[in-house]
Coordinates of C-alpha atoms in Angstrom, one line a residue:
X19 CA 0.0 0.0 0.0
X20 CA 1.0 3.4 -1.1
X21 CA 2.3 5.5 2.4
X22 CA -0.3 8.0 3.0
X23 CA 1.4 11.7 3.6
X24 CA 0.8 14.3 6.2
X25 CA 2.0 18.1 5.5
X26 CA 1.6 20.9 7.7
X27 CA 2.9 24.5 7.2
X28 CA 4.6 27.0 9.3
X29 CA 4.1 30.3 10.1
X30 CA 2.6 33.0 8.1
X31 CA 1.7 30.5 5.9
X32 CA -0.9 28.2 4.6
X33 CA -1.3 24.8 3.1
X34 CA -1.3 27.2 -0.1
X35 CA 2.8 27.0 0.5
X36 CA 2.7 23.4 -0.5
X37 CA 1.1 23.6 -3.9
X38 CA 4.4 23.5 -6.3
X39 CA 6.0 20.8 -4.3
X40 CA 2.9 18.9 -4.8
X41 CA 2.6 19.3 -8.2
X42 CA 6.0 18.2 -8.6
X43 CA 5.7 15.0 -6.1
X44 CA 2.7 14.0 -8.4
X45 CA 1.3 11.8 -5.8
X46 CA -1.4 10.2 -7.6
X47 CA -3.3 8.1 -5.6
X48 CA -1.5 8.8 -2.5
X49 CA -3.7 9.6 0.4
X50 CA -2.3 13.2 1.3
X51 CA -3.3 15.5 4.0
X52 CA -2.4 18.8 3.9
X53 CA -4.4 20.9 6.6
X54 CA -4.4 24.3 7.9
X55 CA -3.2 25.1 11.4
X56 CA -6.3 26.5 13.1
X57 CA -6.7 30.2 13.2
X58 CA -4.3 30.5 9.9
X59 CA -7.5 30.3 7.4
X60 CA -10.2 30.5 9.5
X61 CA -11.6 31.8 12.8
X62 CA -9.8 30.2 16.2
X63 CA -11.8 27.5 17.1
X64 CA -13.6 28.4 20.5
X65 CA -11.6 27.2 23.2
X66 CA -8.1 26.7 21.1
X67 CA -5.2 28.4 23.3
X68 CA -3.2 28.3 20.1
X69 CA 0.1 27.4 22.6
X70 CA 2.5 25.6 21.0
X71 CA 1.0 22.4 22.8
X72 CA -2.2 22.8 21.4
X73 CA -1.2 22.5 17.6
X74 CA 1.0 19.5 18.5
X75 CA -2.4 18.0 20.1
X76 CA -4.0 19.2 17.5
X77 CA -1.0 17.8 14.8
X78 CA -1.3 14.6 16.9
X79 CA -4.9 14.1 15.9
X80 CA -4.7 15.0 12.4
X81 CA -1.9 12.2 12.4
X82 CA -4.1 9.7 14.1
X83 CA -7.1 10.6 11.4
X84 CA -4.6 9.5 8.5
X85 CA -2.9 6.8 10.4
X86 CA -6.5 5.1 10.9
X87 CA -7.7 5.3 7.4
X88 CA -4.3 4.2 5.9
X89 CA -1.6 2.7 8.4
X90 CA 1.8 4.6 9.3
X91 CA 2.4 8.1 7.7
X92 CA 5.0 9.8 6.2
X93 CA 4.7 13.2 8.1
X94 CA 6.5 16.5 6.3
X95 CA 6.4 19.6 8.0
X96 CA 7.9 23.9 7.1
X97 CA 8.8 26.2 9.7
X98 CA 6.9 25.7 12.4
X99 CA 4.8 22.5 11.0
X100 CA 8.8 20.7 11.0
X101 CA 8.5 21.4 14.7
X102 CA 5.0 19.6 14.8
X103 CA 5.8 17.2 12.6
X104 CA 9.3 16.2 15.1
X105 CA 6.5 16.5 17.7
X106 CA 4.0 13.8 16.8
X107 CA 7.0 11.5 15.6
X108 CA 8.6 12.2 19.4
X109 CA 5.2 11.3 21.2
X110 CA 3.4 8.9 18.7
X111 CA 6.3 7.0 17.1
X112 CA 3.6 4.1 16.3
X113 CA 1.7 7.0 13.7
X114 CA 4.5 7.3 11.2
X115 CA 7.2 6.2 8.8
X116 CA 9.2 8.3 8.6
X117 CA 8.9 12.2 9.6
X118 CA 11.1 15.0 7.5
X119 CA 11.6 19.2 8.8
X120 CA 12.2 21.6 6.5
X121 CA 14.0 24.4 7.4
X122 CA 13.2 24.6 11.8
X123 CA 14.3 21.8 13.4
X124 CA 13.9 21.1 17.3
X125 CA 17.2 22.4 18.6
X126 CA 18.7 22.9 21.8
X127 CA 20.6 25.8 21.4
X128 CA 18.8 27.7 18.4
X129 CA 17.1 31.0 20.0
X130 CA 15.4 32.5 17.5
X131 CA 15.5 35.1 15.1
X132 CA 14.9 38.8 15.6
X133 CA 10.8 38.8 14.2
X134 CA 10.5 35.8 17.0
X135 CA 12.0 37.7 19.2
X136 CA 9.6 40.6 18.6
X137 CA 6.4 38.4 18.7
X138 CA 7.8 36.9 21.7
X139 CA 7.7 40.5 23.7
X140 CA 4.7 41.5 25.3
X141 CA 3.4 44.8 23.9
X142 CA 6.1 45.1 21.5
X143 CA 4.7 42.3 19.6
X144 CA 1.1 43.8 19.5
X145 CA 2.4 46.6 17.9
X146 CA 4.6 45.1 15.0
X147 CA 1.1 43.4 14.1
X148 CA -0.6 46.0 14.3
X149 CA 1.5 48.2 12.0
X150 CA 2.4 45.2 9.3
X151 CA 0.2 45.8 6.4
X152 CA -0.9 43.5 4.2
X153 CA 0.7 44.7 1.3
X154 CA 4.2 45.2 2.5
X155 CA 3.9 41.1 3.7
X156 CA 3.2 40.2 0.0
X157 CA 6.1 42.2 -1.3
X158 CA 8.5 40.7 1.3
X159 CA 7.9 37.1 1.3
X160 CA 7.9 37.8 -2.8
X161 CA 11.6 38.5 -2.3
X162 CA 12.4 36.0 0.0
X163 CA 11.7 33.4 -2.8
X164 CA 7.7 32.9 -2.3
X165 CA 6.1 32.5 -5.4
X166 CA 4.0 35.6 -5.9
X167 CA 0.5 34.3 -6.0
X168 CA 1.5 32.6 -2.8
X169 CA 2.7 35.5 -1.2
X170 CA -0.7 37.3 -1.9
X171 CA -2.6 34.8 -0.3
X172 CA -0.6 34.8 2.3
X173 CA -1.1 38.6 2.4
X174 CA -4.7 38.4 2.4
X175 CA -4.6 35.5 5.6
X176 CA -2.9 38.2 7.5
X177 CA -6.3 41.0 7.6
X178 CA -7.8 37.9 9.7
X179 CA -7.2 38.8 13.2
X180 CA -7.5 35.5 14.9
X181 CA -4.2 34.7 12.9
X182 CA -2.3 37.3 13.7
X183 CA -3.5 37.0 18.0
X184 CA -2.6 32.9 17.2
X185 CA 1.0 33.5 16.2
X186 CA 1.9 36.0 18.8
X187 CA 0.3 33.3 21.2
X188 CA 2.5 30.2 19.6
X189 CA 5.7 32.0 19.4
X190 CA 4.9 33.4 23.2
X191 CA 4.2 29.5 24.6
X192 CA 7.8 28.8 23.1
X193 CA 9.6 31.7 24.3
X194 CA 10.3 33.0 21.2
X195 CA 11.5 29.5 19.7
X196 CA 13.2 27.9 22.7
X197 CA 12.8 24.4 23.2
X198 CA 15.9 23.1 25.3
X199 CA 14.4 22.7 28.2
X200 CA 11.6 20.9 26.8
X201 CA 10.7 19.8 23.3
X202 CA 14.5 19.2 22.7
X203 CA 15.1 17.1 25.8
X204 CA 12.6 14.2 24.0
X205 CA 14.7 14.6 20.5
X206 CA 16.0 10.7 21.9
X207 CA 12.7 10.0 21.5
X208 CA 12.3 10.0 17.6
X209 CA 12.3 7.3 14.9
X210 CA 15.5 7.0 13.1
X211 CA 13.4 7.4 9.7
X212 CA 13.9 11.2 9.8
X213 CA 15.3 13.6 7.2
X214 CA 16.3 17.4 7.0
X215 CA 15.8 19.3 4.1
X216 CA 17.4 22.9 4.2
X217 CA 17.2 26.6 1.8
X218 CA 21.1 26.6 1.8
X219 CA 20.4 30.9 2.7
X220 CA 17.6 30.5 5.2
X221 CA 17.9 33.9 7.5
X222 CA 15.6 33.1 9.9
X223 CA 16.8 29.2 10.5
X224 CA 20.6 29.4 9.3
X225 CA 21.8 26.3 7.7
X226 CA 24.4 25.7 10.5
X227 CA 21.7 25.0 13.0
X228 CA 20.8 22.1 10.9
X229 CA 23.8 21.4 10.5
X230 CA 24.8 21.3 13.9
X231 CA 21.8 18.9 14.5
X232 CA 22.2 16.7 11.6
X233 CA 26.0 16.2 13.7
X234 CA 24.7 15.4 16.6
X235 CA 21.7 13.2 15.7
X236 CA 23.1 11.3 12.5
X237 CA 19.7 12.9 10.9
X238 CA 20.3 13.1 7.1
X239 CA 20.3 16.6 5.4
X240 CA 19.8 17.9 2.1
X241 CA 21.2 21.4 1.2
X242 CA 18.6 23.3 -1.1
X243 CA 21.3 25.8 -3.0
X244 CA 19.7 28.7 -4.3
X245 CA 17.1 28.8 -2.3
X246 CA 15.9 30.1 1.4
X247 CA 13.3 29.6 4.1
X248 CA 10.8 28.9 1.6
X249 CA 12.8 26.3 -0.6
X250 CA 9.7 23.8 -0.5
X251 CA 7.8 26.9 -2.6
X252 CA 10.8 28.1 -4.4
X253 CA 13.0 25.0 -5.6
X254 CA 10.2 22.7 -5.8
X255 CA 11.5 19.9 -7.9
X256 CA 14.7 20.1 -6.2
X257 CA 13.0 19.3 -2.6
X258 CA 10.2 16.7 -4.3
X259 CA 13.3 14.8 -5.7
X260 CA 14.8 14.7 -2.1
X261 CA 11.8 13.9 -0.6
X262 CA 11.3 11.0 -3.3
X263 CA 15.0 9.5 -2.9
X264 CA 14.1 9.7 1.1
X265 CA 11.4 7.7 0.7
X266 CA 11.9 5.4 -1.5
X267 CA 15.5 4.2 0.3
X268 CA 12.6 3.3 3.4
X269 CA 11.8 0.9 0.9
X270 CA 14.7 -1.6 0.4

């Protein structure tokens, strides 16, 4: 049977960041899953505290949807859906195949970068939302390799308030992207059957972190060249034929 595949996006994004690595993984008949974190597309559910332990819940579940239709998963997660992803492989090994994070990666001494930083301050975070516009989003992520049409959408996401409140909640209930005292300390905890797959000029998760990790762990990793935090969007055939030679070595 055909490995059924989970993808979750990061942040500002939407499962609208997945489209040209999809087209180029061709899946056929694959059962795929590509869902949007709550809040991103939509209104917060009523009752989600939109922490960072309430999308891996809520990850964990999605997982366990796919798993029970079609058997183990292969789980691929951006940005802040690589950290989910890492997350349901750390506390429901039995749900997948093999898990792979592309560019964030659960590390003990990454920090954060400077927007995290910001989201992460009380106050100060309210009012960088408050003064990013819509437009000036589009134009940004547009050249830092998004495709365009992507970009806009993304742009569009961001006029729903619930999103913006939801991220400054996440990055808040991780310290700004911290995880060594927590997340991190499970990393032992994962299948083997992982993969990284990195924009070689990521500025917001810098290659070396996963290349630090991919020392430490023995985790495989796959340099993206010519491309950045959004590689998955940008060099799409280039990541679809990692993710394809991945997979296919769980085969033999």
């Amino acid at each position: 049977m055909t490995t059924a595949k989970l993808f979750l996006h990061g942040v500002p994004d939407s499962p609208a960041i997945w489209r040209p690595l999809l087209v180029e993984l061709d899946l056929g008949d694959t059962p795929v899953a590509v869902p949007a974190l709550p809040g991103f597309t939509a209104p917060l559910p009523a009752g989600f505290a939109a922490t960072k332990e309430a999308y891996a819940d809520w990850a964990v579940r999605e997982a366990e949807t796919l798993f029970a239709a079609h058997g183990p998963i292969d789980i691929v997660g951006h940005d802040w859906g690589a950290l989910f992803a890492q997350r349901v492989a750390m506390l429901r090994p039995d749900l997948v195949r093999s898990w792979t994070a592309a560019n964030a990666v659960i590390e003990p001494e990454y920090r954060g970068h400077r927007i995290a930083r910001i989201w992460n301050t009380p106050v100060l975070g309210e009012i960088f939302m408050a003064l990013s516009q819509a437009d000036k989003l589009a134009r940004g992520l547009a050249a830092q390799g998004m495709p365009a049409d992507i970009a806009a959408e993304a742009a569009e996401q961001w006029n729903n308030k619930d999103k913006r409140r939801a991220i400054l909640k996440l990055y808040r209930s991780a310290r700004g992207l911290r995880f060594a005292h927590d997340w991190a300390l499970d990393i032992p905890k994962l299948p083997a059957s992982g993969a990284l797959i990195w924009g070689a000029g990521d500025p917001y998760v810098e290659l070396a972190v996963a290349q630090r990790y991919a020392a430490s762990t023995g985790t495989p990793l796959t340099v993206i060249d010519r491309a950045g935090h959004w590689a998955i969007a940008e060099r799409p055939a280039a990541v679809a034929a990692a993710l394809r030679a991945f997979w296919n070595a769980l085969e033999t």
